[in-house]
């Protein structure tokens, strides 16, 4: 949460930083601010509550020359989202400007000390203490002052700091939260992720725990908190810049939904050898260790958790291994039973979700082998896991995850098949056949996408509803949860997903005349039971909206609206049923006049527990 950008070079600093903030706005959007070091040695701070556009409007009224700048887009933790609490925060003299992602847990004690020493606070933020502490400790070496301050901070932070007397230096520090350096020619960059600077450079360097970066025009030095220089390797980012643009769509989410065939294709790509053997080198476990696995535990949050639920069905079916799926926020607090023979799969698009990160740390401390399934190269989740399987869906900007989730689903099927191959629970022919079914999916998703006009029309009809229920069985159940999550987060409609067989144990009381009930009902062995459940809700007045396979008429007599999808193997159906659910939620939100990309109260990377 919160996006941070830093720049020093030859270009207009404000322009570079604003460009970065536009790409990072998905991380938080309740206020934004910049600091620019002018050629006259002035350090100008501008900040504004509301979305970045508010700040940009204000900045457009004046010129702010300068080739060193820092910027921030905020998701508030300490202090309401007001102008005075927006970042950058400054010290008493206005010489130090600080932007911060994270929370400083001991800020209360630090504030008391600062007040006793005569500092005056001008905000309610925890961030401001850093500005004052740097002010106290700065004696000409900004990096040394920052290193010293970091030693006294508890909590998680990425700090980016400029000083009025340092026209060629931005200093940054990192603990727990993401920070990436962009390496340019005569210019260098800092960002919460690489999208902040891929318009300028594709060469990046990750920053590790408790490291401090000194960013100058001609080079970058990284040290530990004692000032020892640490070498690091740069890597090339192959995301292209257009991937982080809307490309003619009104919202990123609508574009990202359209990009799903490619996301699945790229994630599956090149895994079968000519001999039909499935490769998953990323797991980096020996065959012997794979055969020794006793259980699989999947940890994730939100939509990634729903991908994990689908993964459970696939892994249990193909590998005959017990699989538990747990919300990462709950995992470590119940003292879970995991050990050397447990494979833990941590699923996270961003690779920065604090709950998932803490859960995987706990699992590793119990000696489990942790495989990250993530979309973000160099992310903390991938670096702290034993192995990483990258979903290749490209940068995802809309807060609601779509193409990354479908890629996670594809990845979970691949993991399931690979474990089955190595453990011998599925023979080579069967693994190959399932992989071929998976390889068909991208063109089937294209087909689904070409049929979305009726879903858009339906969305306009549902825009005034207050409650929508989602039902599914087997792998349709996680998709019912996903459909409900998307609708509530985007359209602010109360939505709940249930296993269809469970509704008669309570939730059916919610059904009244006209209540929309979306039923995920692709062809499946449990079809007859699901048809019964559709009848049950319809008999009580529900308006039934059924996602059904082409040619399957078993459910249509009980459906007020039918959304058709092409046929595929029933275990793989989530890869298709997820699409109309995403489109429905986005279009209901659009019909309600809401911001589809940036729903209220949310941020894309949830870096607080
Ligand atoms: C919902 C959504 C969230 C994320 C969740 C986990 O549309 O996007 O529920 O899935 O916050 O995020 P990651 O996958 O980055 O760990």
Coordinates of C-alpha atoms in Angstrom, one line a residue, residues 297 324 326 330-337:
X297 CA -0.8 -26.4 2.2
X324 CA -5.4 -27.6 2.8
X326 CA -5.9 -21.4 4.2
X330 CA -5.2 -16.8 9.7
X331 CA -2.5 -19.4 9.0
X332 CA 0.3 -18.6 11.4
X333 CA -1.9 -17.7 14.3
X334 CA -3.4 -21.2 14.8
X335 CA 0.0 -23.0 15.1
X336 CA -0.5 -25.0 11.9
X337 CA 1.0 -28.5 11.6

